[in-house]
Each structure stands twice: as structure tokens, then as C-alpha cells.
Coordinates of N, CA and C in Angstrom, one line a residue:
M283 N 44.8 3.5 -113.0 CA 45.1 3.3 -111.6 C 44.6 4.5 -110.8
G284 N 45.0 5.7 -111.2 CA 44.5 6.9 -110.5 C 45.5 7.5 -109.5
H285 N 45.5 8.8 -109.5 CA 46.4 9.6 -108.6 C 46.2 9.3 -107.1
R286 N 44.9 9.2 -106.7 CA 44.7 9.0 -105.3 C 45.1 7.6 -104.9
I287 N 45.0 6.6 -105.8 CA 45.4 5.3 -105.4 C 47.0 5.3 -105.3
A288 N 47.6 6.0 -106.2 CA 49.1 6.1 -106.1 C 49.5 6.7 -104.7
E289 N 48.8 7.7 -104.3 CA 49.1 8.3 -103.0 C 48.8 7.3 -101.9
R290 N 47.7 6.7 -102.0 CA 47.3 5.8 -100.9 C 48.3 4.6 -100.7
V291 N 48.7 4.1 -101.8 CA 49.7 2.9 -101.7 C 51.0 3.4 -101.0
A292 N 51.5 4.6 -101.4 CA 52.7 5.1 -100.7 C 52.4 5.4 -99.2
Q293 N 51.2 5.9 -98.9 CA 50.9 6.2 -97.5 C 50.8 4.9 -96.7
E294 N 50.3 3.8 -97.3 CA 50.2 2.5 -96.6 C 51.6 2.0 -96.4
I295 N 52.6 2.2 -97.2 CA 54.0 1.8 -97.0 C 54.6 2.5 -95.9
I296 N 54.4 3.8 -95.8 CA 54.9 4.7 -94.7 C 54.3 4.2 -93.4
K297 N 53.1 3.9 -93.4 CA 52.4 3.4 -92.1 C 52.9 2.0 -91.8
Y298 N 53.1 1.2 -92.7 CA 53.5 -0.2 -92.5 C 54.9 -0.2 -91.8
Y299 N 55.8 0.6 -92.2 CA 57.1 0.6 -91.6 C 57.3 1.6 -90.4
G300 N 56.2 2.2 -90.0 CA 56.2 3.1 -88.8 C 57.1 4.3 -89.0
I301 N 57.2 4.8 -90.2 CA 58.1 5.9 -90.4 C 57.4 7.2 -89.9
T302 N 58.2 8.0 -89.2 CA 57.7 9.2 -88.6 C 58.6 10.5 -88.8
T303 N 59.8 10.3 -89.4 CA 60.7 11.4 -89.6 C 61.3 11.2 -91.0
P304 N 61.7 12.3 -91.7 CA 62.4 12.2 -93.0 C 63.6 11.2 -93.0
S305 N 64.4 11.3 -91.9 CA 65.6 10.5 -91.9 C 65.3 9.0 -91.9
E306 N 64.1 8.6 -91.5 CA 63.8 7.1 -91.5 C 63.3 6.6 -92.9
I307 N 63.3 7.5 -93.9 CA 62.8 7.0 -95.2 C 64.0 6.5 -96.0
D308 N 64.4 5.3 -95.7 CA 65.5 4.6 -96.4 C 64.9 3.9 -97.6
I309 N 65.0 4.6 -98.7 CA 64.3 4.1 -99.9 C 64.8 2.7 -100.4
E310 N 66.1 2.5 -100.3 CA 66.7 1.2 -100.8 C 66.3 0.1 -99.9
A311 N 66.2 0.3 -98.6 CA 65.8 -0.7 -97.6 C 64.3 -1.0 -97.8
I312 N 63.5 0.0 -98.1 CA 62.1 -0.2 -98.3 C 62.0 -1.1 -99.6
A313 N 62.7 -0.7 -100.7 CA 62.6 -1.5 -101.9 C 63.0 -2.9 -101.7
L314 N 64.1 -3.1 -101.0 CA 64.6 -4.5 -100.8 C 63.6 -5.3 -100.0
D315 N 62.9 -4.7 -99.0 CA 62.0 -5.5 -98.3 C 60.7 -5.8 -99.1
R316 N 60.5 -5.1 -100.2 CA 59.4 -5.3 -101.0 C 59.8 -6.1 -102.3
R317 N 60.9 -6.8 -102.2 CA 61.4 -7.7 -103.2 C 61.9 -7.0 -104.5
V318 N 62.5 -5.8 -104.2 CA 63.0 -5.1 -105.4 C 64.5 -4.8 -105.0
F319 N 65.4 -5.2 -105.9 CA 66.8 -5.0 -105.7 C 67.3 -3.7 -106.5
V320 N 68.2 -3.0 -105.9 CA 68.7 -1.7 -106.5 C 70.2 -1.9 -106.9
N321 N 70.5 -1.6 -108.1 CA 71.9 -1.6 -108.4 C 72.3 -0.4 -109.3
D322 N 73.5 0.1 -109.3 CA 74.0 1.2 -110.1 C 74.8 0.7 -111.2
I323 N 74.4 1.1 -112.4 CA 75.1 0.6 -113.6 C 75.2 1.8 -114.6
V324 N 76.0 1.6 -115.6 CA 76.0 2.6 -116.7 C 74.8 2.3 -117.7
I325 N 73.9 3.3 -117.8 CA 72.8 3.1 -118.7 C 72.8 4.2 -119.8
E326 N 72.8 3.8 -121.0 CA 72.8 4.8 -122.1 C 71.3 5.2 -122.4
G327 N 71.1 6.5 -122.4 CA 69.8 7.1 -122.8 C 68.7 7.0 -121.8
S328 N 69.0 6.7 -120.6 CA 67.9 6.7 -119.6 C 68.5 6.9 -118.2
V329 N 67.7 7.3 -117.3 CA 68.1 7.5 -115.9 C 68.0 6.3 -115.0
A330 N 66.9 5.5 -115.2 CA 66.7 4.3 -114.4 C 65.7 3.4 -115.2
R331 N 65.7 2.1 -114.7 CA 64.8 1.2 -115.4 C 64.4 0.2 -114.3
L332 N 63.2 -0.4 -114.6 CA 62.7 -1.5 -113.7 C 62.5 -2.7 -114.6
Q333 N 62.9 -3.9 -114.1 CA 62.6 -5.2 -114.7 C 62.0 -6.1 -113.7
V334 N 61.0 -6.7 -114.0 CA 60.2 -7.6 -113.1 C 60.2 -9.0 -113.6
K335 N 60.5 -10.0 -112.7 CA 60.4 -11.4 -113.1 C 60.0 -12.2 -111.9
N336 N 59.0 -13.0 -112.0 CA 58.6 -13.9 -110.9 C 58.3 -13.1 -109.6
K337 N 57.7 -12.0 -109.7 CA 57.3 -11.1 -108.6 C 58.5 -10.5 -107.9
F338 N 59.6 -10.5 -108.5 CA 60.8 -9.8 -108.0 C 61.1 -8.7 -109.0
G339 N 61.7 -7.6 -108.5 CA 62.1 -6.6 -109.3 C 63.6 -6.2 -109.2
I340 N 64.1 -5.6 -110.3 CA 65.5 -5.1 -110.2 C 65.4 -3.6 -110.8
I341 N 65.8 -2.7 -109.9 CA 65.9 -1.3 -110.3 C 67.3 -1.0 -110.6
S342 N 67.6 -0.6 -111.9 CA 68.9 -0.2 -112.3 C 68.9 1.3 -112.4
V343 N 69.9 2.0 -111.7 CA 70.0 3.4 -111.7 C 71.3 3.8 -112.4
N344 N 71.2 4.8 -113.2 CA 72.4 5.3 -113.9 C 73.5 5.8 -112.9
R345 N 74.6 5.1 -112.9 CA 75.6 5.5 -111.9 C 76.2 6.9 -112.1
C346 N 75.9 7.5 -113.3 CA 76.4 8.8 -113.5 C 75.6 9.9 -112.7
I347 N 74.5 9.5 -112.1 CA 73.8 10.5 -111.3 C 74.6 10.8 -110.1
K348 N 74.8 12.1 -109.9 CA 75.6 12.6 -108.8 C 74.8 13.1 -107.6
E349 N 73.6 13.6 -107.9 CA 72.7 14.2 -106.9 C 72.0 13.1 -106.2
S350 N 72.2 13.1 -104.8 CA 71.5 12.0 -104.0 C 70.0 12.1 -104.1
G351 N 69.4 13.3 -104.1 CA 68.0 13.5 -104.2 C 67.4 13.0 -105.5
K352 N 68.1 13.2 -106.6 CA 67.6 12.7 -107.9 C 67.7 11.2 -107.9
R353 N 68.8 10.6 -107.3 CA 68.9 9.1 -107.3 C 67.8 8.5 -106.5
R354 N 67.5 9.1 -105.3 CA 66.5 8.5 -104.4 C 65.1 8.6 -105.1
F355 N 64.9 9.8 -105.8 CA 63.6 9.9 -106.5 C 63.5 8.9 -107.6
A356 N 64.6 8.7 -108.3 CA 64.5 7.7 -109.4 C 64.2 6.3 -108.9
I357 N 64.8 5.9 -107.7 CA 64.4 4.6 -107.1 C 63.0 4.6 -106.7
A358 N 62.5 5.6 -106.0 CA 61.1 5.7 -105.6 C 60.2 5.6 -106.8
H359 N 60.5 6.3 -107.8 CA 59.7 6.3 -109.1 C 59.6 4.9 -109.6
E360 N 60.7 4.2 -109.8 CA 60.7 2.8 -110.3 C 59.9 1.9 -109.3
L361 N 60.1 2.1 -108.0 CA 59.3 1.3 -107.1 C 57.9 1.6 -107.2
G362 N 57.5 2.8 -107.6 CA 56.1 3.1 -107.9 C 55.6 2.3 -109.1
H363 N 56.4 2.1 -110.1 CA 55.9 1.3 -111.2 C 55.8 -0.2 -110.7
F364 N 56.6 -0.6 -109.9 CA 56.5 -2.0 -109.3 C 55.3 -2.2 -108.5
E365 N 55.0 -1.2 -107.7 CA 53.8 -1.3 -106.8 C 52.5 -1.1 -107.6
L366 N 52.5 -0.3 -108.6 CA 51.3 0.1 -109.3 C 51.0 -0.5 -110.6
H367 N 52.1 -0.9 -111.4 CA 51.9 -1.1 -112.8 C 52.4 -2.5 -113.3
I368 N 52.8 -3.4 -112.5 CA 53.4 -4.6 -113.0 C 52.4 -5.5 -113.7
D369 N 51.1 -5.2 -113.5 CA 50.2 -6.0 -114.3 C 50.1 -5.5 -115.7
K370 N 50.6 -4.3 -116.0 CA 50.5 -3.7 -117.3 C 51.8 -4.0 -118.1
S371 N 53.0 -3.9 -117.4 CA 54.3 -4.1 -118.1 C 55.3 -4.6 -117.1
K372 N 56.2 -5.4 -117.6 CA 57.3 -6.0 -116.7 C 58.6 -5.2 -116.9
T373 N 58.6 -4.2 -117.7 CA 59.8 -3.4 -117.9 C 59.4 -1.9 -118.1
Y374 N 60.1 -1.1 -117.4 CA 59.9 0.4 -117.5 C 61.3 1.0 -117.7
I375 N 61.5 1.8 -118.7 CA 62.7 2.5 -118.9 C 62.4 4.0 -118.9
C376 N 63.0 4.7 -117.9 CA 62.6 6.1 -117.7 C 63.8 7.0 -117.9
N377 N 63.5 8.2 -118.5 CA 64.5 9.2 -118.7 C 64.2 10.5 -118.0
D378 N 65.0 11.5 -118.1 CA 64.8 12.7 -117.4 C 63.4 13.3 -117.7
R379 N 62.9 13.1 -118.9 CA 61.6 13.6 -119.3 C 60.5 13.0 -118.5
D380 N 60.6 11.7 -118.2 CA 59.6 11.1 -117.3 C 59.6 11.6 -115.9
F381 N 60.8 11.9 -115.4 CA 60.9 12.4 -114.0 C 60.4 13.9 -113.9
L382 N 60.3 14.6 -115.0 CA 59.7 15.9 -115.1 C 58.2 15.8 -115.5
N383 N 57.7 14.6 -115.6 CA 56.3 14.4 -116.2 C 55.3 14.6 -115.1
W384 N 55.0 15.9 -114.7 CA 54.0 16.2 -113.8 C 52.8 16.7 -114.5
Y385 N 52.8 16.6 -115.8 CA 51.7 17.3 -116.6 C 50.8 16.3 -117.4
R386 N 50.9 15.0 -117.0 CA 49.9 14.0 -117.5 C 50.1 13.6 -118.9
E387 N 51.3 13.8 -119.4 CA 51.6 13.3 -120.8 C 51.5 11.8 -120.9
K388 N 52.1 11.1 -119.8 CA 52.1 9.7 -119.7 C 51.5 9.3 -118.4
I389 N 50.4 8.7 -118.3 CA 49.7 8.4 -117.1 C 50.5 7.6 -116.1
D390 N 51.1 6.5 -116.6 CA 51.9 5.7 -115.7 C 53.1 6.5 -115.1
E391 N 53.7 7.3 -115.9 CA 54.9 8.1 -115.4 C 54.4 9.1 -114.3
T392 N 53.3 9.8 -114.6 CA 52.7 10.7 -113.6 C 52.4 10.0 -112.3
E393 N 51.7 8.8 -112.4 CA 51.4 8.1 -111.2 C 52.6 7.7 -110.4
A394 N 53.7 7.3 -111.1 CA 54.9 6.9 -110.5 C 55.5 8.1 -109.8
N395 N 55.5 9.2 -110.4 CA 56.0 10.5 -109.7 C 55.2 10.8 -108.5
I396 N 53.8 10.7 -108.6 CA 53.0 11.0 -107.4 C 53.3 10.0 -106.3
F397 N 53.4 8.7 -106.6 CA 53.8 7.7 -105.6 C 55.1 8.1 -105.0
A398 N 56.1 8.4 -105.8 CA 57.5 8.7 -105.3 C 57.4 10.0 -104.4
A399 N 56.7 11.0 -104.8 CA 56.6 12.2 -104.0 C 56.0 11.9 -102.6
E400 N 54.9 11.1 -102.6 CA 54.3 10.8 -101.3 C 55.1 9.9 -100.4
L401 N 55.9 9.0 -101.0 CA 56.7 8.1 -100.3 C 57.9 8.8 -99.7
L402 N 58.5 9.7 -100.4 CA 59.7 10.4 -100.0 C 59.4 11.7 -99.2
M403 N 58.2 12.3 -99.5 CA 57.8 13.5 -98.8 C 56.3 13.3 -98.3
P404 N 56.1 12.4 -97.3 CA 54.7 12.2 -96.9 C 54.0 13.5 -96.5
V405 N 52.8 13.6 -97.0 CA 52.1 15.0 -96.9 C 52.1 15.6 -95.5
D406 N 51.7 14.8 -94.5 CA 51.6 15.3 -93.1 C 53.0 15.7 -92.6
M407 N 53.9 14.9 -92.9 CA 55.3 15.2 -92.4 C 55.9 16.4 -93.2
F408 N 55.6 16.4 -94.5 CA 56.1 17.5 -95.3 C 55.5 18.9 -94.8
R409 N 54.3 18.9 -94.5 CA 53.6 20.2 -94.1 C 54.1 20.6 -92.7
E410 N 54.6 19.7 -91.9 CA 55.2 20.1 -90.6 C 56.4 21.1 -90.8
F411 N 57.1 20.9 -91.9 CA 58.3 21.6 -92.2 C 58.1 22.8 -93.1
C412 N 56.9 23.0 -93.7 CA 56.6 24.0 -94.6 C 56.3 25.3 -93.8
P413 N 57.1 26.4 -94.0 CA 56.7 27.7 -93.4 C 55.5 28.3 -94.1
R414 N 54.9 29.2 -93.5 CA 53.8 30.0 -94.0 C 54.3 31.3 -94.7
D415 N 55.6 31.5 -94.8 CA 56.1 32.7 -95.4 C 55.9 32.7 -96.9
E416 N 56.2 33.9 -97.5 CA 56.2 34.0 -99.0 C 57.1 32.9 -99.6
P417 N 56.6 32.3 -100.7 CA 57.4 31.3 -101.3 C 58.7 31.8 -102.0
D418 N 59.7 31.0 -102.0 CA 60.9 31.2 -102.8 C 61.7 29.9 -102.8
F419 N 62.7 29.9 -103.7 CA 63.4 28.6 -103.9 C 64.4 28.4 -102.8
N420 N 64.6 29.4 -101.9 CA 65.5 29.1 -100.7 C 64.7 28.2 -99.8
I421 N 63.4 28.5 -99.6 CA 62.6 27.6 -98.8 C 62.6 26.2 -99.4
I422 N 62.4 26.1 -100.7 CA 62.3 24.8 -101.3 C 63.6 24.1 -101.2
S423 N 64.7 24.8 -101.4 CA 66.0 24.1 -101.2 C 66.2 23.5 -99.8
T424 N 65.7 24.3 -98.8 CA 65.8 23.8 -97.4 C 65.0 22.5 -97.3
L425 N 63.8 22.5 -97.8 CA 63.0 21.3 -97.8 C 63.6 20.1 -98.5
A426 N 64.2 20.4 -99.7 CA 64.8 19.4 -100.4 C 66.0 18.7 -99.7
A427 N 66.7 19.6 -98.9 CA 67.8 19.1 -98.1 C 67.3 18.2 -96.9
K428 N 66.2 18.7 -96.3 CA 65.6 18.0 -95.2 C 65.1 16.6 -95.6
F429 N 64.5 16.5 -96.8 CA 63.9 15.2 -97.2 C 64.8 14.5 -98.2
N430 N 66.0 15.1 -98.5 CA 66.9 14.5 -99.5 C 66.2 14.1 -100.8
T431 N 65.6 15.1 -101.4 CA 64.9 15.0 -102.6 C 65.3 16.0 -103.6
S432 N 65.0 15.8 -104.9 CA 65.4 16.7 -105.9 C 64.7 18.0 -105.8
L433 N 65.2 19.1 -106.3 CA 64.6 20.4 -106.2 C 63.3 20.4 -107.0
T434 N 63.3 19.8 -108.2 CA 62.0 19.9 -109.0 C 60.9 19.1 -108.2
A435 N 61.2 17.9 -107.7 CA 60.1 17.2 -107.0 C 59.7 17.9 -105.8
T436 N 60.6 18.5 -105.1 CA 60.3 19.3 -103.9 C 59.5 20.5 -104.2
A437 N 59.8 21.2 -105.3 CA 59.1 22.4 -105.7 C 57.6 22.0 -106.0
F438 N 57.5 20.9 -106.8 CA 56.1 20.5 -107.1 C 55.3 20.1 -105.9
R439 N 56.0 19.5 -104.9 CA 55.3 19.1 -103.7 C 54.9 20.3 -102.9
Y440 N 55.8 21.3 -102.8 CA 55.6 22.5 -102.1 C 54.4 23.3 -102.7
V441 N 54.3 23.4 -104.0 CA 53.2 24.1 -104.6 C 51.9 23.3 -104.3
E442 N 51.9 22.0 -104.4 CA 50.7 21.2 -104.2 C 50.3 21.1 -102.8
K443 N 51.2 21.1 -101.8 CA 50.8 20.8 -100.4 C 51.2 21.9 -99.4
G444 N 51.9 22.9 -99.9 CA 52.3 24.0 -99.0 C 51.1 24.9 -98.6
Y445 N 51.4 25.9 -97.8 CA 50.3 26.8 -97.3 C 50.1 28.0 -98.1
F446 N 51.0 28.5 -98.9 CA 50.9 29.7 -99.6 C 50.4 29.5 -101.0
P447 N 49.3 30.2 -101.5 CA 48.9 30.0 -102.8 C 50.0 30.4 -103.9
C448 N 50.3 29.5 -104.7 CA 51.4 29.8 -105.7 C 51.3 28.8 -106.9
A449 N 52.1 29.1 -107.9 CA 52.2 28.3 -109.1 C 53.6 28.0 -109.4
L450 N 53.8 26.9 -110.1 CA 55.1 26.5 -110.6 C 55.1 26.3 -112.1
V451 N 56.0 26.9 -112.8 CA 56.0 26.8 -114.3 C 57.4 26.3 -114.7
A452 N 57.5 25.3 -115.5 CA 58.8 24.8 -116.1 C 58.8 25.2 -117.6
S453 N 59.9 25.8 -118.0 CA 60.1 26.2 -119.3 C 61.3 25.5 -119.9
L454 N 61.2 25.2 -121.2 CA 62.3 24.5 -121.9 C 62.5 25.2 -123.3
N455 N 63.7 25.6 -123.6 CA 64.0 26.2 -124.9 C 63.1 27.5 -125.1
G456 N 62.9 28.2 -124.1 CA 62.1 29.5 -124.2 C 60.6 29.3 -124.2
R457 N 60.1 28.1 -124.0 CA 58.6 28.0 -124.0 C 58.2 27.2 -122.8
I458 N 56.9 27.5 -122.4 CA 56.4 26.9 -121.2 C 56.2 25.4 -121.5
K459 N 56.7 24.5 -120.6 CA 56.6 23.1 -120.8 C 55.5 22.4 -120.0
W460 N 55.4 22.8 -118.8 CA 54.3 22.4 -117.9 C 54.1 23.4 -116.8
R461 N 52.9 23.3 -116.2 CA 52.5 24.2 -115.2 C 51.8 23.4 -114.0
S462 N 51.9 23.9 -112.8 CA 51.2 23.3 -111.7 C 50.9 24.5 -110.8
W463 N 49.7 24.4 -110.1 CA 49.4 25.4 -109.1 C 48.6 24.8 -108.0
S464 N 48.7 25.5 -106.9 CA 47.9 25.1 -105.7 C 46.5 25.3 -105.9
H465 N 45.7 24.6 -105.1 CA 44.2 24.6 -105.3 C 43.6 26.0 -105.1
D466 N 44.3 26.8 -104.3 CA 43.8 28.2 -103.9 C 44.5 29.3 -104.7
F467 N 45.3 28.9 -105.8 CA 45.8 29.9 -106.7 C 44.8 30.0 -107.8
S468 N 44.1 31.1 -107.8 CA 42.9 31.2 -108.7 C 43.1 32.1 -109.9
H469 N 44.3 32.0 -110.5 CA 44.6 32.8 -111.6 C 45.0 31.9 -112.8
I470 N 44.9 32.4 -114.0 CA 45.0 31.5 -115.2 C 46.5 31.8 -115.8
I471 N 47.3 30.7 -115.7 CA 48.6 30.8 -116.2 C 48.6 30.5 -117.7
K472 N 49.5 31.2 -118.4 CA 49.5 31.0 -119.9 C 49.8 29.5 -120.2
G473 N 49.3 29.1 -121.4 CA 49.3 27.7 -121.7 C 50.6 27.1 -122.1
V474 N 50.7 25.8 -122.1 CA 51.8 25.0 -122.5 C 52.2 25.4 -124.0
D475 N 53.5 25.5 -124.2 CA 54.1 25.9 -125.5 C 54.1 27.4 -125.8
T476 N 53.6 28.2 -124.8 CA 53.6 29.6 -125.0 C 55.0 30.1 -124.8
P477 N 55.5 31.0 -125.7 CA 56.9 31.5 -125.5 C 57.0 32.4 -124.2
L478 N 58.1 32.3 -123.6 CA 58.3 33.1 -122.4 C 58.3 34.6 -122.8
H479 N 57.7 35.4 -121.9 CA 57.6 36.8 -122.1 C 59.0 37.4 -121.9
E480 N 59.4 38.3 -122.7 CA 60.7 38.9 -122.7 C 61.0 39.7 -121.4
F481 N 59.9 40.1 -120.7 CA 60.1 40.9 -119.5 C 59.9 40.1 -118.2
S482 N 59.6 38.8 -118.4 CA 59.6 37.9 -117.2 C 61.1 37.7 -116.9
I483 N 61.3 37.3 -115.6 CA 62.7 37.0 -115.2 C 63.3 35.9 -116.0
A484 N 62.4 34.8 -116.1 CA 62.9 33.6 -116.9 C 63.2 34.0 -118.3
G485 N 62.3 34.8 -118.9 CA 62.5 35.2 -120.3 C 63.7 36.1 -120.5
A486 N 63.9 37.0 -119.6 CA 65.1 37.9 -119.6 C 66.4 37.2 -119.5
S487 N 66.4 36.1 -118.7 CA 67.6 35.3 -118.5 C 68.1 34.7 -119.8
L488 N 67.2 34.4 -120.7 CA 67.5 33.8 -122.0 C 68.3 34.8 -122.8
G489 N 68.1 36.1 -122.5 CA 68.9 37.2 -123.2 C 70.2 37.5 -122.5
G490 N 70.5 36.8 -121.4 CA 71.8 37.0 -120.8 C 71.7 37.7 -119.4
E491 N 70.5 38.1 -119.0 CA 70.4 38.8 -117.7 C 70.5 37.8 -116.6
S492 N 71.0 38.2 -115.5 CA 71.2 37.3 -114.3 C 69.8 37.1 -113.6
I493 N 69.6 36.0 -113.0 CA 68.4 35.7 -112.3 C 68.6 36.1 -110.8
P494 N 67.7 37.0 -110.3 CA 67.9 37.4 -108.9 C 67.7 36.2 -107.9
N495 N 68.4 36.4 -106.7 CA 68.3 35.3 -105.7 C 67.0 35.4 -104.9
Q496 N 66.2 36.4 -105.1 CA 64.9 36.6 -104.3 C 63.8 36.8 -105.3
P497 N 62.6 36.6 -104.9 CA 61.4 36.9 -105.8 C 61.4 38.4 -106.1
K498 N 61.0 38.7 -107.3 CA 60.8 40.1 -107.8 C 59.4 40.3 -108.4
I499 N 58.9 41.5 -108.3 CA 57.6 41.8 -108.9 C 57.8 41.9 -110.4
V500 N 56.9 41.3 -111.1 CA 56.8 41.4 -112.6 C 55.4 41.7 -113.0
N501 N 55.3 42.2 -114.3 CA 54.0 42.5 -114.8 C 53.2 41.2 -115.0
E502 N 51.9 41.3 -114.6 CA 51.0 40.1 -114.7 C 51.0 39.6 -116.1
E503 N 51.2 40.4 -117.2 CA 51.1 40.0 -118.5 C 52.2 39.0 -118.9
C504 N 53.3 39.0 -118.0 CA 54.4 38.0 -118.3 C 54.0 36.6 -118.2
W505 N 53.0 36.3 -117.3 CA 52.7 34.9 -117.0 C 51.2 34.6 -117.1
L506 N 50.3 35.6 -117.0 CA 48.9 35.3 -116.9 C 48.1 35.5 -118.2
D507 N 47.1 34.7 -118.4 CA 46.1 34.9 -119.5 C 44.9 35.6 -119.1
E508 N 45.0 36.5 -118.1 CA 43.9 37.3 -117.6 C 44.4 38.6 -117.1
T509 N 43.5 39.6 -116.9 CA 43.8 40.9 -116.3 C 43.4 40.9 -114.9
I510 N 44.2 41.2 -114.0 CA 43.9 41.3 -112.6 C 43.2 42.6 -112.2
K511 N 42.0 42.5 -111.7 CA 41.2 43.7 -111.4 C 41.7 44.4 -110.2
D512 N 42.2 43.6 -109.2 CA 42.7 44.2 -107.9 C 44.2 44.7 -108.2
K513 N 44.4 45.9 -108.5 CA 45.7 46.4 -108.8 C 46.7 46.5 -107.6
E514 N 46.1 46.3 -106.4 CA 47.0 46.2 -105.3 C 47.7 44.9 -105.2
L515 N 47.2 43.9 -105.9 CA 47.9 42.6 -105.9 C 49.1 42.7 -106.9
K516 N 50.2 42.2 -106.5 CA 51.4 42.3 -107.3 C 51.9 40.8 -107.5
L517 N 52.2 40.5 -108.8 CA 52.7 39.2 -109.1 C 54.2 39.1 -108.9
H518 N 54.6 38.2 -108.1 CA 56.0 37.9 -107.8 C 56.5 36.7 -108.6
E519 N 57.7 36.8 -109.0 CA 58.4 35.6 -109.7 C 59.7 35.4 -109.1
H520 N 60.0 34.1 -108.8 CA 61.3 33.7 -108.5 C 61.7 32.5 -109.4
S521 N 62.7 32.7 -110.2 CA 63.1 31.6 -111.2 C 64.4 31.1 -110.8
I522 N 64.7 29.9 -111.3 CA 65.9 29.2 -111.1 C 66.3 28.3 -112.3
H523 N 67.5 28.3 -112.7 CA 67.9 27.6 -113.9 C 68.4 26.2 -113.5
L524 N 68.0 25.2 -114.1 CA 68.4 23.8 -113.9 C 69.2 23.4 -115.1
P525 N 70.5 23.6 -115.1 CA 71.4 23.3 -116.3 C 71.3 21.9 -116.8
S526 N 71.2 20.9 -115.9 CA 71.3 19.5 -116.3 C 70.0 19.1 -117.1
Y527 N 68.9 19.9 -116.9 CA 67.7 19.6 -117.6 C 67.5 20.6 -118.7
N528 N 68.3 21.7 -118.8 CA 68.1 22.8 -119.7 C 66.7 23.4 -119.5
T529 N 66.4 23.5 -118.2 CA 65.0 23.9 -117.8 C 65.1 25.1 -116.9
I530 N 64.1 26.0 -116.9 CA 64.0 27.0 -115.9 C 62.7 26.8 -115.2
L531 N 62.8 26.7 -113.8 CA 61.6 26.7 -113.0 C 61.3 28.0 -112.5
S532 N 60.0 28.4 -112.5 CA 59.5 29.7 -112.1 C 58.4 29.5 -111.0
L533 N 58.6 30.1 -109.9 CA 57.7 30.1 -108.8 C 56.9 31.4 -108.8
L534 N 55.6 31.4 -108.9 CA 54.8 32.6 -109.0 C 53.8 32.7 -107.9
F535 N 53.6 33.9 -107.4 CA 52.6 34.1 -106.3 C 52.2 35.6 -106.3
F536 N 51.1 35.9 -105.6 CA 50.6 37.3 -105.5 C 50.8 37.7 -104.0
N537 N 51.1 39.0 -103.9 CA 51.1 39.6 -102.5 C 51.0 41.1 -102.6

């Protein structure tokens, strides 16, 4: 299907409904108008699922989800499968791993995430609210509240579409799980499955150190697979722990 097609389909939906502000993105109303019903049930072992029959869809969302942004993203993700993939499969069962799947492990899940991100955070609208200041998770949290989206999805969107060159790294069980960076972040992040450096903020937190509320300067060796020639450039890290995913997100930038 392709990432650009996933984005374009979401953009066409936004245009069709004449949506111009974040508050107008009523994901359940959009789904219903596109022949997809949403219900909340107890689901064992998954976050949400899509079932399609006779060109109608049913999105079931785990009623145990408490975070509104996560629930909306789950609905948009399943709607993405309905819009993009029903010729391939009539059933999708998605778990937390799929909603963190920004690293192309499963093509369908990545495309559904890209569709959901564009539908809930349309790029032109999103950039209107993106400041040009140094990145941090306080900015991302504000954007997540504005668009009523999950922190992880908003962070990925910010890195991809924001104005400041930066990178986002997710780590699980002390190892890098996936990475993403803006097109103008020209540095080489360490590879997937690399252990966290003990002197990175994320790595130090595994040893019991608290995570600062603001970005801090760290040695480039903590995160990069290269040596920076311009020693005036300093690598900044702002990390945050996501207990429900057992994941640490790390925002990286130079200044």
C-alpha cells in the first residue's frame, strides 16, 4: 500500500469532512459515517480489533483503556486497517506492540499508524501548534493534550513533522527497540537492540536514578555511532518513562 498512500487517504478524509481544528476530529463519528461501528468490550491479550463483513466494520476497543488519547488512536488505527487493508484481511487483532510499531516490523501495522497519525494530527494543522523552541516532552505533552492523542504517537509526529532537528528512541528492557529522526537530523543513532549506555539518562534510570524534568547534556557516545567533529555542538537528552509499556522514550537533539 505504501506510507504516502496511507497519509493521502487520511488527508482526503479530513478534507471531505471539512475539518479545520483539532476539536472537530471526532474519530467515532468519522468511523460511523464510514460504516464502521465502535464498541468497548473486555478483550484478553489485545488493545483493539477490527472485524469486517459485507463492507461494514466493527472496531472493538478494550474497555480497560483509561487514556482517552490511546483509545482514540486505537480507533483511528483500526479505521486505517478498514480503509487500507480490507482486501488483504477481514480481521485485525492489535496489541500494544502494534501501536508502538513505527519501525516497519509489520508493514500493515506501520501503515495503520501512519494513517491514524495523519487523521488525528493532520500535518498542516499540527505544525501550526508546533513551537520552534528546543524540543522537550513538555512541548509534546501540550500537543498531545491539544489533539487528544497518546504521548508516543504525538512524540513520533513531533519528530517527523516539527521544526527542530531531533530524534526519538524507544527502549525496552534496557535495549533500544526502535528509533526515528527528523529528515534534518544528520547523526547516526545506535542500532536496534543496542544496550542503553549507563551514562545516558535513560540508562542511568535503570539503576535507580531519577529522570530530570528538562533536557540535559549527555556525552555523544551515549547515543551515537559516530564522533562529532564540531565540539561546540552538545547532545541533549530528555527521557520519559512509560510504565504501562515498560518503555522509556528519549528525545535527542543538538544545540
